CSV table of C-alpha atoms in Angstrom, one decimal:
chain,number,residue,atom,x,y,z
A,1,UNK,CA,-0.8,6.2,54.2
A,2,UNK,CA,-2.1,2.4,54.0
A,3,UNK,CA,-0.1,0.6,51.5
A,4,UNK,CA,-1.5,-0.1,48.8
A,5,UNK,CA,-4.0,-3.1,48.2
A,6,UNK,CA,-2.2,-3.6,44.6
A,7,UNK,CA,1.0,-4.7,46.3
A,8,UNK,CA,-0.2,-7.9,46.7
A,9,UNK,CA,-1.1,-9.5,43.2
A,10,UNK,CA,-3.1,-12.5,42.9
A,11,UNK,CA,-3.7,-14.4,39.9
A,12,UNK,CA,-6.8,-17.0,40.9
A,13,UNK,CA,-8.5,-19.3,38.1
A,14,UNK,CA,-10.8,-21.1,38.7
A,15,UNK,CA,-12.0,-24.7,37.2
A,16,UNK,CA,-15.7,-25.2,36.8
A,17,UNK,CA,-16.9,-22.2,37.8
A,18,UNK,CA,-20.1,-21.2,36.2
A,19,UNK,CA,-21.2,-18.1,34.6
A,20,UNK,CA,-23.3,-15.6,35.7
A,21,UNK,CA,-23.5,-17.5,39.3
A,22,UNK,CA,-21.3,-16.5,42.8
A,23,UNK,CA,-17.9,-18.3,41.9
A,24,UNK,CA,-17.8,-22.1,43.9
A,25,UNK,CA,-14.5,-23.1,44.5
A,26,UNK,CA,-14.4,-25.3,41.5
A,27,UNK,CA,-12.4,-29.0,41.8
A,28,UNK,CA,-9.1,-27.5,41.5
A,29,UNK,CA,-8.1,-23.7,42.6
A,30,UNK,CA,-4.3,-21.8,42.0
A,31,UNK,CA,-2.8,-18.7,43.1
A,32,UNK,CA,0.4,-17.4,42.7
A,33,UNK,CA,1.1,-14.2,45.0
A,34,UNK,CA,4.2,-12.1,45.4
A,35,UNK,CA,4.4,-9.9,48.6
A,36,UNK,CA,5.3,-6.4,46.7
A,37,UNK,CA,5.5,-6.0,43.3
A,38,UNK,CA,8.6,-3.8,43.0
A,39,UNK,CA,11.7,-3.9,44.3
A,40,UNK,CA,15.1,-2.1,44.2
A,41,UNK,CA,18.3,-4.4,42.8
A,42,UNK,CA,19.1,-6.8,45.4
A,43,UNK,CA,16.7,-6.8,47.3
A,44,UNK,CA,14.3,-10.2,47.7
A,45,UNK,CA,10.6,-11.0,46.9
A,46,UNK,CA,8.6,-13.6,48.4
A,47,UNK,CA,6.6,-15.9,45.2
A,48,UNK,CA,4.2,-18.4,46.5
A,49,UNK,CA,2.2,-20.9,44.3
A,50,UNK,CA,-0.7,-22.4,46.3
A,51,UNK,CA,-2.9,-25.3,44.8
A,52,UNK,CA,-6.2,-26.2,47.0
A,53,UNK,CA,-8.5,-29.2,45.1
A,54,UNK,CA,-10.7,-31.9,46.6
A,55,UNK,CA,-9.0,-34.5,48.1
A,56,UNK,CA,-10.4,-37.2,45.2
A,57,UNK,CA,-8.4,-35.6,42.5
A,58,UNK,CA,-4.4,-36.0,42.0
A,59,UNK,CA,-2.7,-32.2,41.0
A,60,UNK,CA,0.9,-32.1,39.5
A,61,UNK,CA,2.4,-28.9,40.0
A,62,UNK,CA,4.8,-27.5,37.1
A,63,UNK,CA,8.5,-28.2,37.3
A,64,UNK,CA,10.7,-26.2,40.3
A,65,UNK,CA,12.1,-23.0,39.0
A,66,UNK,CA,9.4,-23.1,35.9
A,67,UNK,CA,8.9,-19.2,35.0
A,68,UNK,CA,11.5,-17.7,37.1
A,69,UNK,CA,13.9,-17.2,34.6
A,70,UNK,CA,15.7,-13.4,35.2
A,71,UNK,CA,15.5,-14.1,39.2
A,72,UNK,CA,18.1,-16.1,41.5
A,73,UNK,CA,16.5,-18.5,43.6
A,74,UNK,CA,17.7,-17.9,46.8
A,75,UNK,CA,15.5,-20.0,48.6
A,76,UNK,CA,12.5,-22.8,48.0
A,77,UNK,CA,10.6,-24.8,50.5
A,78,UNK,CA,7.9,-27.1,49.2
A,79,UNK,CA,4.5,-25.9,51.6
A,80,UNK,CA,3.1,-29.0,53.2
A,81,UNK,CA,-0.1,-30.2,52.4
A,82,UNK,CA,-3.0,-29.2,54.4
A,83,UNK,CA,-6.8,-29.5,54.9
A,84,UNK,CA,-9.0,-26.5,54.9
A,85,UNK,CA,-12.4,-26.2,56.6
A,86,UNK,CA,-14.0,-26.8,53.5
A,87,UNK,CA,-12.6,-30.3,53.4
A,88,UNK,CA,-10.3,-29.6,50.5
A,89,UNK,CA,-6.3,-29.9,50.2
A,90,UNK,CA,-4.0,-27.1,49.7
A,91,UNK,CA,0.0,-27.8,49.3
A,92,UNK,CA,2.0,-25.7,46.6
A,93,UNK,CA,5.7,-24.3,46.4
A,94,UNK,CA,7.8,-20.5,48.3
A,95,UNK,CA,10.4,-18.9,46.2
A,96,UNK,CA,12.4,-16.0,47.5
A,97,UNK,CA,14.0,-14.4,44.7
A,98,UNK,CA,16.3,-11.4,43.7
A,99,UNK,CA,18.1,-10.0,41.1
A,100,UNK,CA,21.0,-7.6,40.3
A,101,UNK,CA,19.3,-6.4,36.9
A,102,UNK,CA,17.0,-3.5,36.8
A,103,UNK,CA,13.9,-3.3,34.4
A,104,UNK,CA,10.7,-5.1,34.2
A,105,UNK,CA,10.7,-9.0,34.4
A,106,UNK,CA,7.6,-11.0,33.9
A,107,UNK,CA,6.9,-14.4,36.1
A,108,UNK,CA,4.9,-16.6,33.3
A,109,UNK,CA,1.9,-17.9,34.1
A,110,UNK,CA,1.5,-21.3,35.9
A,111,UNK,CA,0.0,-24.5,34.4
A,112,UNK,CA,-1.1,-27.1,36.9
A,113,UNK,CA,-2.8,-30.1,35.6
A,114,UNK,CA,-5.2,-32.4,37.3
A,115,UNK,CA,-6.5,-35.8,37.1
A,116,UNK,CA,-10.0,-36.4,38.3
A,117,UNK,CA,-10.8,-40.0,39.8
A,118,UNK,CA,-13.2,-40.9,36.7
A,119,UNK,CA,-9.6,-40.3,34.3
A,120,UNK,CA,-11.1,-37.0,33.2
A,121,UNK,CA,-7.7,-34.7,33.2
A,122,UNK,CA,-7.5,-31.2,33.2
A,123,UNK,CA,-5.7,-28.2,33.9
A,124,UNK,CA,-5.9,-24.5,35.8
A,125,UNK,CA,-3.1,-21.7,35.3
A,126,UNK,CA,-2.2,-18.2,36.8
A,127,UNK,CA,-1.8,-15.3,35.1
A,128,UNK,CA,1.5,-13.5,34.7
A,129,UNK,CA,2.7,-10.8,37.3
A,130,UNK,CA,4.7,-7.9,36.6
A,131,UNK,CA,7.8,-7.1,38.4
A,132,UNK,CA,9.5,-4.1,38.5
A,133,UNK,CA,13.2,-4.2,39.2
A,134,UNK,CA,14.5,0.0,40.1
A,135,UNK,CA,18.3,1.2,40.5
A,136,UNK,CA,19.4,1.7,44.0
A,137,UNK,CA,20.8,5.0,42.6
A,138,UNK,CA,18.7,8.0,43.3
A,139,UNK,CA,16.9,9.3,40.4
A,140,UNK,CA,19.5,12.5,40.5
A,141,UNK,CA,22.5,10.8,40.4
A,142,UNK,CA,25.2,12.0,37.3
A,143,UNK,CA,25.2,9.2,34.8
A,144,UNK,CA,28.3,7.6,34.6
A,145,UNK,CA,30.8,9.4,31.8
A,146,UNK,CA,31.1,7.3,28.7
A,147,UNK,CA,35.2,5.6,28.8
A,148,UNK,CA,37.0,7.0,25.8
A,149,UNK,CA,37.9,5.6,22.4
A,150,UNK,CA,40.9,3.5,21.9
A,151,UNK,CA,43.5,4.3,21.1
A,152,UNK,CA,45.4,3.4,17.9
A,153,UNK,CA,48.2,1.0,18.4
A,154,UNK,CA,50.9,1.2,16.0
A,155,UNK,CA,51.2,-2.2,14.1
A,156,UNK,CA,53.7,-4.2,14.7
A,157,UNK,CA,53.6,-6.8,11.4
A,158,UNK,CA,57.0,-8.7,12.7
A,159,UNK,CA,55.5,-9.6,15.8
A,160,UNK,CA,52.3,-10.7,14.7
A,161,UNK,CA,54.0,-12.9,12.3
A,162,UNK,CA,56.0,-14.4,15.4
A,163,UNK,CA,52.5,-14.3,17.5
A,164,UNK,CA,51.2,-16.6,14.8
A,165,UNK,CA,54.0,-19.0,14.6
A,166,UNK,CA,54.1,-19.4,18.5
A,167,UNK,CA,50.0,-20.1,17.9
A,168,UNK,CA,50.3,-22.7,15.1
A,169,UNK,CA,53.2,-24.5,17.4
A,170,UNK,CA,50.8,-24.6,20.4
A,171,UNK,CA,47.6,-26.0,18.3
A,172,UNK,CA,50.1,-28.8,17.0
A,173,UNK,CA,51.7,-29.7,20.3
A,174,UNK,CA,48.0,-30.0,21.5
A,175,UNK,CA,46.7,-31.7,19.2
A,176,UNK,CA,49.8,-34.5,19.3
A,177,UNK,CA,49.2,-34.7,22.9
A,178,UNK,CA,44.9,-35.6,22.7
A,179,UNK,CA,46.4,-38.5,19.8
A,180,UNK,CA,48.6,-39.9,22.1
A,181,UNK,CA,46.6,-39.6,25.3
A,182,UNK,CA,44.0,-41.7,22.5
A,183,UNK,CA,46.8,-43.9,21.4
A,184,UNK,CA,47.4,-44.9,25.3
A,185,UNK,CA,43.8,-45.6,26.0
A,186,UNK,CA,43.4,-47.7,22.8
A,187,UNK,CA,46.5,-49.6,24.1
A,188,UNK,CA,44.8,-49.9,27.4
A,189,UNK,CA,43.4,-53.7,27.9
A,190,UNK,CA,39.3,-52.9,27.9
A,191,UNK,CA,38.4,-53.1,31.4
A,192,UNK,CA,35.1,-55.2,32.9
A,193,UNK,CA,32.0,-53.6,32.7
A,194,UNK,CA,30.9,-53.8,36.7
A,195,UNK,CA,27.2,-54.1,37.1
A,196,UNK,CA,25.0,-50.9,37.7
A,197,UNK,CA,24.9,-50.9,41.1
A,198,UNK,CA,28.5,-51.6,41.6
A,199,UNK,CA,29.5,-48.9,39.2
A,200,UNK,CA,26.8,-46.2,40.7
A,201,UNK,CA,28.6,-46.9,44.1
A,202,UNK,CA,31.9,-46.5,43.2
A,203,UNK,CA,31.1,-43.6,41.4
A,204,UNK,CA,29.4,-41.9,44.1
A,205,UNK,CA,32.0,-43.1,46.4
A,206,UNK,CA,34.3,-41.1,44.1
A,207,UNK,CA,32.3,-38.1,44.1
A,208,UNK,CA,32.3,-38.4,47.9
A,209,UNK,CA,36.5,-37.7,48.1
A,210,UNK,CA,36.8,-35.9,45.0
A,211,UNK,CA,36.5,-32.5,47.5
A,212,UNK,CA,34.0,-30.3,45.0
A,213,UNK,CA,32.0,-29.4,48.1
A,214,UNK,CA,34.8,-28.3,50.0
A,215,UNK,CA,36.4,-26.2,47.1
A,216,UNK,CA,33.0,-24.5,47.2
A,217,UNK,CA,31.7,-26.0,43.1
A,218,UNK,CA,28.1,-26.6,44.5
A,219,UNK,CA,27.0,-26.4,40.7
A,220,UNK,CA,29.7,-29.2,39.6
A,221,UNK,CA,29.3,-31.5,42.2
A,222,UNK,CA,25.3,-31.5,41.6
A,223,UNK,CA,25.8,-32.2,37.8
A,224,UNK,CA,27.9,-34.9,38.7
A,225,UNK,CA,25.5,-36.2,41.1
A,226,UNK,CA,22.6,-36.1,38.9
A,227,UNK,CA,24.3,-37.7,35.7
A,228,UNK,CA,25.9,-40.6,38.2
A,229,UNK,CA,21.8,-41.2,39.3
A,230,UNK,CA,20.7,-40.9,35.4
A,231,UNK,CA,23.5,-43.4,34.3
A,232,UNK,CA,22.3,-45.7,37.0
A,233,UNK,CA,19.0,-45.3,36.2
A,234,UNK,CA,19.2,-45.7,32.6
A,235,UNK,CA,20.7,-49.0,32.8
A,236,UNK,CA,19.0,-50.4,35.9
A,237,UNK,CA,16.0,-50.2,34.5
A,238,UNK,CA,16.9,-50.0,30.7
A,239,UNK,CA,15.6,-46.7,30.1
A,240,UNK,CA,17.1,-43.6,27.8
A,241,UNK,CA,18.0,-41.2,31.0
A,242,UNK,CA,20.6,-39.0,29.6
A,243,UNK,CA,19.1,-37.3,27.1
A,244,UNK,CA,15.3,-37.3,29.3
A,245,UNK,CA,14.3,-34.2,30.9
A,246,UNK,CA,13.8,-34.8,34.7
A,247,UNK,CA,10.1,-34.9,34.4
A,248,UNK,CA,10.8,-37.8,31.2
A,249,UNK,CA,13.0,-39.7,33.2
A,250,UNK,CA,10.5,-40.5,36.1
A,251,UNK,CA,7.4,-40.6,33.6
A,252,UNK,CA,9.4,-43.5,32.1
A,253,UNK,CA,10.4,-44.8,35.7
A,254,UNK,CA,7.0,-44.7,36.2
A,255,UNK,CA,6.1,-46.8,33.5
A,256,UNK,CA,9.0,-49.3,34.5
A,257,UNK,CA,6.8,-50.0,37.6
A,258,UNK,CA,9.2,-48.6,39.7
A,259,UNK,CA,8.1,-48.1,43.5
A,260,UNK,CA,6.7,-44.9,44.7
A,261,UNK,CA,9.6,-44.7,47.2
A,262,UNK,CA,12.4,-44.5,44.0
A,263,UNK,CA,9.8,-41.9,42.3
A,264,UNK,CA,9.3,-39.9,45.4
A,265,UNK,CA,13.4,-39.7,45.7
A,266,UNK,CA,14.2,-39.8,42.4
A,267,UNK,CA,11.9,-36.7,42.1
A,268,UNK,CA,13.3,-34.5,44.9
A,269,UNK,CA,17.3,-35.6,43.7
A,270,UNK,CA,16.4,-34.3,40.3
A,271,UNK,CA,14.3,-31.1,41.0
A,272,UNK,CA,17.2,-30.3,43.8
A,273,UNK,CA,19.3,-30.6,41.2
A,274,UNK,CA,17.6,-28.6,38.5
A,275,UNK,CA,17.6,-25.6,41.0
A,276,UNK,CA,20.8,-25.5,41.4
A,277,UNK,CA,22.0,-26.3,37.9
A,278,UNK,CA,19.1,-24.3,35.9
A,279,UNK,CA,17.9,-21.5,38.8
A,280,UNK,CA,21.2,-20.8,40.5
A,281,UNK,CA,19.8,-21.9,43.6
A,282,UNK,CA,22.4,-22.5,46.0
A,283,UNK,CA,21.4,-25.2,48.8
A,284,UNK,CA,22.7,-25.5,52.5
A,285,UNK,CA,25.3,-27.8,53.8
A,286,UNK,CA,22.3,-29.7,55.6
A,287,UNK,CA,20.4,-30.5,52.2
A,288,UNK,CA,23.5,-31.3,50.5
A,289,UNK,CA,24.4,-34.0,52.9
A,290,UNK,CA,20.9,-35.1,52.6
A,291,UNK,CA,20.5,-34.9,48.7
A,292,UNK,CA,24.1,-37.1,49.0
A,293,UNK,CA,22.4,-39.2,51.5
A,294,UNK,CA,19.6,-39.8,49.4
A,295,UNK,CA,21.7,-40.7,46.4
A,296,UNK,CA,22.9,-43.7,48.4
A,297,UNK,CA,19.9,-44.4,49.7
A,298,UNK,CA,18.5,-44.6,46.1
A,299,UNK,CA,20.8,-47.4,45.3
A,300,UNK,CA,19.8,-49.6,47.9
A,301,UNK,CA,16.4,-49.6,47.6
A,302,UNK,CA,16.7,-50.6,44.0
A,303,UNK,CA,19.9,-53.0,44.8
A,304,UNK,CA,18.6,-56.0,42.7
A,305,UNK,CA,18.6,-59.4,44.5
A,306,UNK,CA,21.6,-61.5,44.8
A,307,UNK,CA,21.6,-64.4,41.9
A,308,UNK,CA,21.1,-67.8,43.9
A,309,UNK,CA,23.9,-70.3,42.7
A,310,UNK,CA,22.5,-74.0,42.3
A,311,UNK,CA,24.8,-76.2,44.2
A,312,UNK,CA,25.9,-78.6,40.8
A,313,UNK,CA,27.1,-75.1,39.9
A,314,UNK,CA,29.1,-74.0,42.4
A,315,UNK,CA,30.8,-77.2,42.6
């Protein structure tokens, strides 16, 4: 028996398209497709977004991971911008997701917004597809016998009166430790400020030997990456970073007229990031010598300009 065309949903809108007239492709077109719509526990599903528009108007797609939330991310690959026949552009984002939970799980619409060239903005969403998640069990298999009650434990009121003690003593021998560890730093003569560059370098340079990659704690090392880049960021330009979501932080870089090669970078560090911080996403050695790569690379392109010295000065 053919499978079944409903295996493949598609959720299509349309911008512009007129009523009661054969639908044009309107100036901006989404679809979001998954290849089957039910799977058992781990098994994967492919989700592809797919934004076509003319090549006149600018699209931003929504953030990486946005609406995935109840799926690991076990791979993403940004699809390369193309023309079609028709003259228009198509580019958009491939997930391939699992999970480990069974039920029904809901991938949220969509929003992509546009910009036309006369400044007239707009946006175009999907609509939500329904995925169903089944046990790898077979439907006749005995459910699994309920673990008894426990059981009572006679109370023993001596030692939890020597239980507390040993408690109490702990939280004060803690807590004198963090006052002196505060006393020592106070002590401490305050050390220079270095500038941001210098600081971001030795920070990554830290990063680089501190051996989180190699003790396998991806999601540690990427947090440390991304605040290292944010601190930077924040003070090279004198913008709030830490507290910005990604897509704040290069809005405001954006209006610090900072160069489409630091936004274009910026942007990939960030959403690489986010995957791996917010969707679980776990990248290959390759892109995380490249995302570490592009970290340094990020510094020097925004290195400022050495301070010329007047001669009466130097002397």
């Amino acid at each position: 028996m053919p499978r079944p065309i409903a295996g493949m949903l598609l959720a299509v809108l349309l911008a512009g398209a007129a009523p009661g007239r054969a639908a044009q492709p309107g100036p901006v077109e989404v679809e979001a497709t998954v290849d089957r719509a039910s799977i058992t526990v781990g098994d994967q599903l492919v989700y592809s977004l797919k934004v076509r528009h003319r090549p006149e108007i600018q699209v931003e797609l929504p953030p990486a991971g946005a609406g995935l939330e109840g799926f690991e991310i076990k791979d993403h690959e940004e699809l390369p911008s193309s023309r079609l026949e028709d003259g228009r552009l198509e580019s958009g984002r491939r997930y391939v997701l699992s999970t480990f939970t069974t039920g029904e799980y809901t991938l949220a619409p969509q929003t992509v917004r546009y910009r036309a060239p006369q400044g007239k903005e707009g946006e175009v969403q999907t609509g939500a597809i329904t995925i169903r998640v089944r046990s790898i069990l077979p439907q006749n298999a005995k459910d699994i016998r309920d673990i008894h009650g426990p059981a009572e434990i006679p109370v023993d009121r001596g030692r939890l009166v020597r239980l507390s003690l040993l408690v109490l003593g702990a939280g004060a021998a803690a807590a004198s430790v963090v006052l002196w560890r505060r006393r020592r730093r106070a002590e401490r003569a305050p050390e220079s400020v270095l500038p941001p560059y210098e600081q971001a370098r030795r920070d990554l340079d830290e990063l680089a030997a501190g051996g989180l990659l190699d003790a396998g704690r991806i999601k540690e090392f990427y947090v440390r990456l991304a605040d290292i880049l944010r601190v930077y960021l924040g003070r090279r330009y004198r913008i709030s970073a830490l507290v910005e979501t990604s897509a704040e932080l290069l809005a405001a870089l954006h209006e610090s007229a900072a160069g489409p090669e630091l936004l274009r970078l910026a942007g990939e560090l960030f959403e690489s990031s986010d995957l791996v911080k917010f969707a679980k996403y776990t990248p290959s050695g390759t892109e995380t010598r490249e995302h570490f790569e592009g970290a340094y690379h990020l510094l020097e392109i925004t290195r400022p300009e050495p301070v010329a010295v007047a001669a009466g000065e130097a002397a």
